[in-house]
PDB file of C-alpha atoms in Angstrom:
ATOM      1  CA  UNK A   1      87.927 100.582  87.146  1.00 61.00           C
ATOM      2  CA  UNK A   2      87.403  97.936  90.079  1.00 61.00           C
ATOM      3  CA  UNK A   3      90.379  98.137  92.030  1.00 70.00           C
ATOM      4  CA  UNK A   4      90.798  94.459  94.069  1.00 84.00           C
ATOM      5  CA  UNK A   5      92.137  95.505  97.367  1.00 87.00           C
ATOM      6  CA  UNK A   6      92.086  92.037  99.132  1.00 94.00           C
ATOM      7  CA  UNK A   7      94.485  90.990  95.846  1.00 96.00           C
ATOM      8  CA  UNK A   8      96.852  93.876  97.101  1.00 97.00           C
ATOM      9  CA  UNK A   9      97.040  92.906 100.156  1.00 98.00           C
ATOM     10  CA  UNK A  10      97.514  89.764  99.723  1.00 98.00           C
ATOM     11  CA  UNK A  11     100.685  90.789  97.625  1.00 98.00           C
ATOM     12  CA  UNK A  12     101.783  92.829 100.177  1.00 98.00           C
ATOM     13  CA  UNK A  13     101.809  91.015 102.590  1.00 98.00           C
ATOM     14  CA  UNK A  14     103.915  88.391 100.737  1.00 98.00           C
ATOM     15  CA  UNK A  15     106.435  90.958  99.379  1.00 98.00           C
ATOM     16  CA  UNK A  16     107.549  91.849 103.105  1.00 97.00           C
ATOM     17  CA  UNK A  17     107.372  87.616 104.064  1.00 97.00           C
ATOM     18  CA  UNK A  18     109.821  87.168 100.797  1.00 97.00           C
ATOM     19  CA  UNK A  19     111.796  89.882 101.988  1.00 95.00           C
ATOM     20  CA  UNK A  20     112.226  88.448 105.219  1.00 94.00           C
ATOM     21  CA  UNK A  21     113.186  85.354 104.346  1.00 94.00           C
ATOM     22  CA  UNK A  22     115.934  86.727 102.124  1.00 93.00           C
ATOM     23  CA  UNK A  23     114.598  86.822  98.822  1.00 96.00           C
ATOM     24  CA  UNK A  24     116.538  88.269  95.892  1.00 96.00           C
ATOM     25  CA  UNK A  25     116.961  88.769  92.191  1.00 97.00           C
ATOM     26  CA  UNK A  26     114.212  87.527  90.155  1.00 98.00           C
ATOM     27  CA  UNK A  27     111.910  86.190  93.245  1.00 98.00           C
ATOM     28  CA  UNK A  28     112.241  89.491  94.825  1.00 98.00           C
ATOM     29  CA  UNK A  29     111.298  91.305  91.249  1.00 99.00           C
ATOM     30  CA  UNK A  30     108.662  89.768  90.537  1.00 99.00           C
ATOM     31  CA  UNK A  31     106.309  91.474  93.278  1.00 99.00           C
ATOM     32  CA  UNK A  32     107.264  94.938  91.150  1.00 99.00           C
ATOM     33  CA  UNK A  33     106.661  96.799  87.647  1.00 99.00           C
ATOM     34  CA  UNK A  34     109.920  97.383  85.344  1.00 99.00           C
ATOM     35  CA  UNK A  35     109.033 100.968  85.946  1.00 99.00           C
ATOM     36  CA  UNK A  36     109.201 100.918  90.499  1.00 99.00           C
ATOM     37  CA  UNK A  37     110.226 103.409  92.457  1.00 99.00           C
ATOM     38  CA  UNK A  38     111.237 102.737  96.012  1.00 98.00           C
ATOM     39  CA  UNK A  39     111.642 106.203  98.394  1.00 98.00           C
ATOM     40  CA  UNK A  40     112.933 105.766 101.536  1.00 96.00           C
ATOM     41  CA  UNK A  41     112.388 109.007 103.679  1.00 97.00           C
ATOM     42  CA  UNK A  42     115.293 110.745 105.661  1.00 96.00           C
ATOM     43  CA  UNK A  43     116.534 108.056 108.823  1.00 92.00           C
ATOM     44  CA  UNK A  44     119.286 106.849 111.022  1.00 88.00           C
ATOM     45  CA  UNK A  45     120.878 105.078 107.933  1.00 86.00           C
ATOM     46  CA  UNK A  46     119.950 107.688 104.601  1.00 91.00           C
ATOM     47  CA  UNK A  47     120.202 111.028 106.482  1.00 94.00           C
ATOM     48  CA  UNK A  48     119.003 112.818 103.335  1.00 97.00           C
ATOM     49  CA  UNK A  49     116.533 109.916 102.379  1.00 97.00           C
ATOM     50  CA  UNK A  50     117.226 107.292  99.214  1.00 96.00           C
ATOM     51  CA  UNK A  51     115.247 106.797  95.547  1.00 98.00           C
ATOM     52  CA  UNK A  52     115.716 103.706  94.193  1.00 98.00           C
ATOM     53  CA  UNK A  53     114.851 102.083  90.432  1.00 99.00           C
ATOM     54  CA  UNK A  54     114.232  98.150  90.230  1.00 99.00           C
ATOM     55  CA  UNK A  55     117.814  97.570  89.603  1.00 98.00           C
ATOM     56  CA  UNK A  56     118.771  99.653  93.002  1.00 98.00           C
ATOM     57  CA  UNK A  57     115.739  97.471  95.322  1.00 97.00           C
ATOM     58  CA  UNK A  58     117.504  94.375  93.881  1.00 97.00           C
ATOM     59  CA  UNK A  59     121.057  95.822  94.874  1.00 97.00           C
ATOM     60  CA  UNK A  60     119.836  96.912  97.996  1.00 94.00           C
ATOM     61  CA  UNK A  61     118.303  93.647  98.600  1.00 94.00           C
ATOM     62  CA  UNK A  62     121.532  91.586  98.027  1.00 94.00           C
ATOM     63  CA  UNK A  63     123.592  94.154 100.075  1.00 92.00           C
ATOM     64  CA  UNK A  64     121.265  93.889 102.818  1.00 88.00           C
ATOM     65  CA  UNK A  65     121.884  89.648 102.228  1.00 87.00           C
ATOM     66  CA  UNK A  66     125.467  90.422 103.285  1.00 88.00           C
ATOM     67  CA  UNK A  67     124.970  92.562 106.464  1.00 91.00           C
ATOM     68  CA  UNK A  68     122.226  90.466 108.023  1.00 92.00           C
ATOM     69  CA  UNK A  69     122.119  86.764 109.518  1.00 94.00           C
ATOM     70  CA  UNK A  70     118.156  87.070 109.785  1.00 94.00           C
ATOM     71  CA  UNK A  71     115.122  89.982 109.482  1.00 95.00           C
ATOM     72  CA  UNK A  72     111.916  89.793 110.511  1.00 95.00           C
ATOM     73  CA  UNK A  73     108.894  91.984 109.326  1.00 96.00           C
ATOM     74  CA  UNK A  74     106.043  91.313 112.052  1.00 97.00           C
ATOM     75  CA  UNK A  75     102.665  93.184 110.582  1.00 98.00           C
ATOM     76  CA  UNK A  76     101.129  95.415 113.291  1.00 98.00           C
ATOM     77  CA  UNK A  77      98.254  96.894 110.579  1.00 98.00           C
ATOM     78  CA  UNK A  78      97.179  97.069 107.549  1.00 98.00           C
ATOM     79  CA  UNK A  79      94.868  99.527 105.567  1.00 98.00           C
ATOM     80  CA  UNK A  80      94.165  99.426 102.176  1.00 97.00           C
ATOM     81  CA  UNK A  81      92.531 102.599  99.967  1.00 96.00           C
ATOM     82  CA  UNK A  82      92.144 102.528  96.287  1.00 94.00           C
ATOM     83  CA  UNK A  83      95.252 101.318  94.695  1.00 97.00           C
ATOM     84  CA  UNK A  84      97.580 102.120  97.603  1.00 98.00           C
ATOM     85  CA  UNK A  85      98.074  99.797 100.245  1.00 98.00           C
ATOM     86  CA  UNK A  86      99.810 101.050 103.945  1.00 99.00           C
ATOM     87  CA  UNK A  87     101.351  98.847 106.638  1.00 99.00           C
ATOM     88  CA  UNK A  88     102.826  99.573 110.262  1.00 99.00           C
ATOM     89  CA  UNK A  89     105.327  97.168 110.567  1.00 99.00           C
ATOM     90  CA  UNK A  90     107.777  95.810 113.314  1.00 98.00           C
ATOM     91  CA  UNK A  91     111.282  95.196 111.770  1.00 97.00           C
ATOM     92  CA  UNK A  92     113.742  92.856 113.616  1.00 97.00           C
ATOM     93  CA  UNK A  93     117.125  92.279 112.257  1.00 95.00           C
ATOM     94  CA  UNK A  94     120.187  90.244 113.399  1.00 95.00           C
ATOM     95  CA  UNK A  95     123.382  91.658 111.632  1.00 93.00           C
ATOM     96  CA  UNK A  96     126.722  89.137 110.798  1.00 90.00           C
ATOM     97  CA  UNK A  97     128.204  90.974 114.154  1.00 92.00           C
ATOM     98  CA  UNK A  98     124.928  89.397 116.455  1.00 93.00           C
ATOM     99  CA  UNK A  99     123.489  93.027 117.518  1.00 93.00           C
ATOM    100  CA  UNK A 100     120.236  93.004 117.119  1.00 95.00           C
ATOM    101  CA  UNK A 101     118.269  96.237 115.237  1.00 95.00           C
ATOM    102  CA  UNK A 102     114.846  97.342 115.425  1.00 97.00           C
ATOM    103  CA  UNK A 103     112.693  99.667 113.725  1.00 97.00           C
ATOM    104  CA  UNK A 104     108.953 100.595 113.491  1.00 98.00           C
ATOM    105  CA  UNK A 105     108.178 101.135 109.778  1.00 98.00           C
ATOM    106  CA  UNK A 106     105.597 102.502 108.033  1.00 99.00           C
ATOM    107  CA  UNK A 107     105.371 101.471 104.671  1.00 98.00           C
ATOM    108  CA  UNK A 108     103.412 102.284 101.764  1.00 99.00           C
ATOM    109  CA  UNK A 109     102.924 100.983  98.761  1.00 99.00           C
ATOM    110  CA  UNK A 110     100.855 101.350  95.075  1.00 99.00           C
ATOM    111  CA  UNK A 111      99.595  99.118  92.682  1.00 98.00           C
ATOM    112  CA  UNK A 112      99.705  98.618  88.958  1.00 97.00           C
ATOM    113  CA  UNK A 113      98.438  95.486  87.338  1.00 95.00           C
ATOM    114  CA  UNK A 114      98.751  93.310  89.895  1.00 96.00           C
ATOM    115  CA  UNK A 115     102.489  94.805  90.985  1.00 98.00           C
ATOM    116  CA  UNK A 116     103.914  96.633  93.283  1.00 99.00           C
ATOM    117  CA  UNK A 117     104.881 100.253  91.213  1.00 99.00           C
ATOM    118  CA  UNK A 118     105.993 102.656  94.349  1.00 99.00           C
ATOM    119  CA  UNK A 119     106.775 102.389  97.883  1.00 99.00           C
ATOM    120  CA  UNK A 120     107.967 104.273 100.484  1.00 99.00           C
ATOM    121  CA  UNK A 121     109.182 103.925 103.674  1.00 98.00           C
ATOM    122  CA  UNK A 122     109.154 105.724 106.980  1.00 98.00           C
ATOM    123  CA  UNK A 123     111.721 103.852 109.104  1.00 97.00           C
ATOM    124  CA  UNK A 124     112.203 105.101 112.740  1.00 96.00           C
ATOM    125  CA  UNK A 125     115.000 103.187 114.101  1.00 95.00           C
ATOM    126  CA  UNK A 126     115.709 102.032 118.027  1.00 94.00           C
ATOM    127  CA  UNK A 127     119.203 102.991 119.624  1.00 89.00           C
ATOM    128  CA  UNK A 128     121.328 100.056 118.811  1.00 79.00           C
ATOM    129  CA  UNK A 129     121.490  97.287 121.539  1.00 65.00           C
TER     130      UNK A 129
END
């Protein structure tokens, strides 16, 4: 099987811009299989980590819609092996109150036909400012 890396990057790379600028419901599910599983590893906000389905990304997604005035996902890298593609990121976000929250993310995520089907995230958050 000929895996098309450039084609999952390219989706990648798009899934955290649509994030960014807010997407939800259907635009945000269409980057994913029915079948996704999102795993966010142990951090300042999920002490004991998070597993999410499709429905919980979306819910997640639109909760996140409330809490933040903006987000910003600035790529540092980007490597991609077989069907699995890994990003460092640098995460900016501006919540309702105006502090402003950083993180450095890692984030990885696997292919299916064209979709995303898993991803998980290392988040490593700054002390609030």
């Amino acid at each position: 099987m000929v895996v098309d890396m450039e084609a999952n990057i390219d989706l990648a790379l798009r899934y955290h811009d649509a994030v960014g600028k807010g997407a939800v419901g259907d635009e945000l599910a269409a980057f994913f299989t029915p079948d996704v599983t999102h795993r966010e590893l142990p951090n300042l906000l999920f002490p004991d980590g998070m597993t999410r389905d499709l429905e919980g990304l979306l819910a997640a997604a639109e909760a996140g819609q409330a809490k933040l005035v903006s987000q910003d996902y600035a790529v540092k890298n980007v490597v991609a092996v077989a069907d699995t593609v890994a990003l460092e990121i640098a995460w900016t976000g501006v919540l309702a109150t105006g502090q402003t929250v950083k993180a450095h993310i890692a984030t990885f995520l696997d292919f299916r036909d064209g979709k995303i089907c898993g991803q998980r995230n290392y988040d490593c958050y700054e002390p609030l400012s």
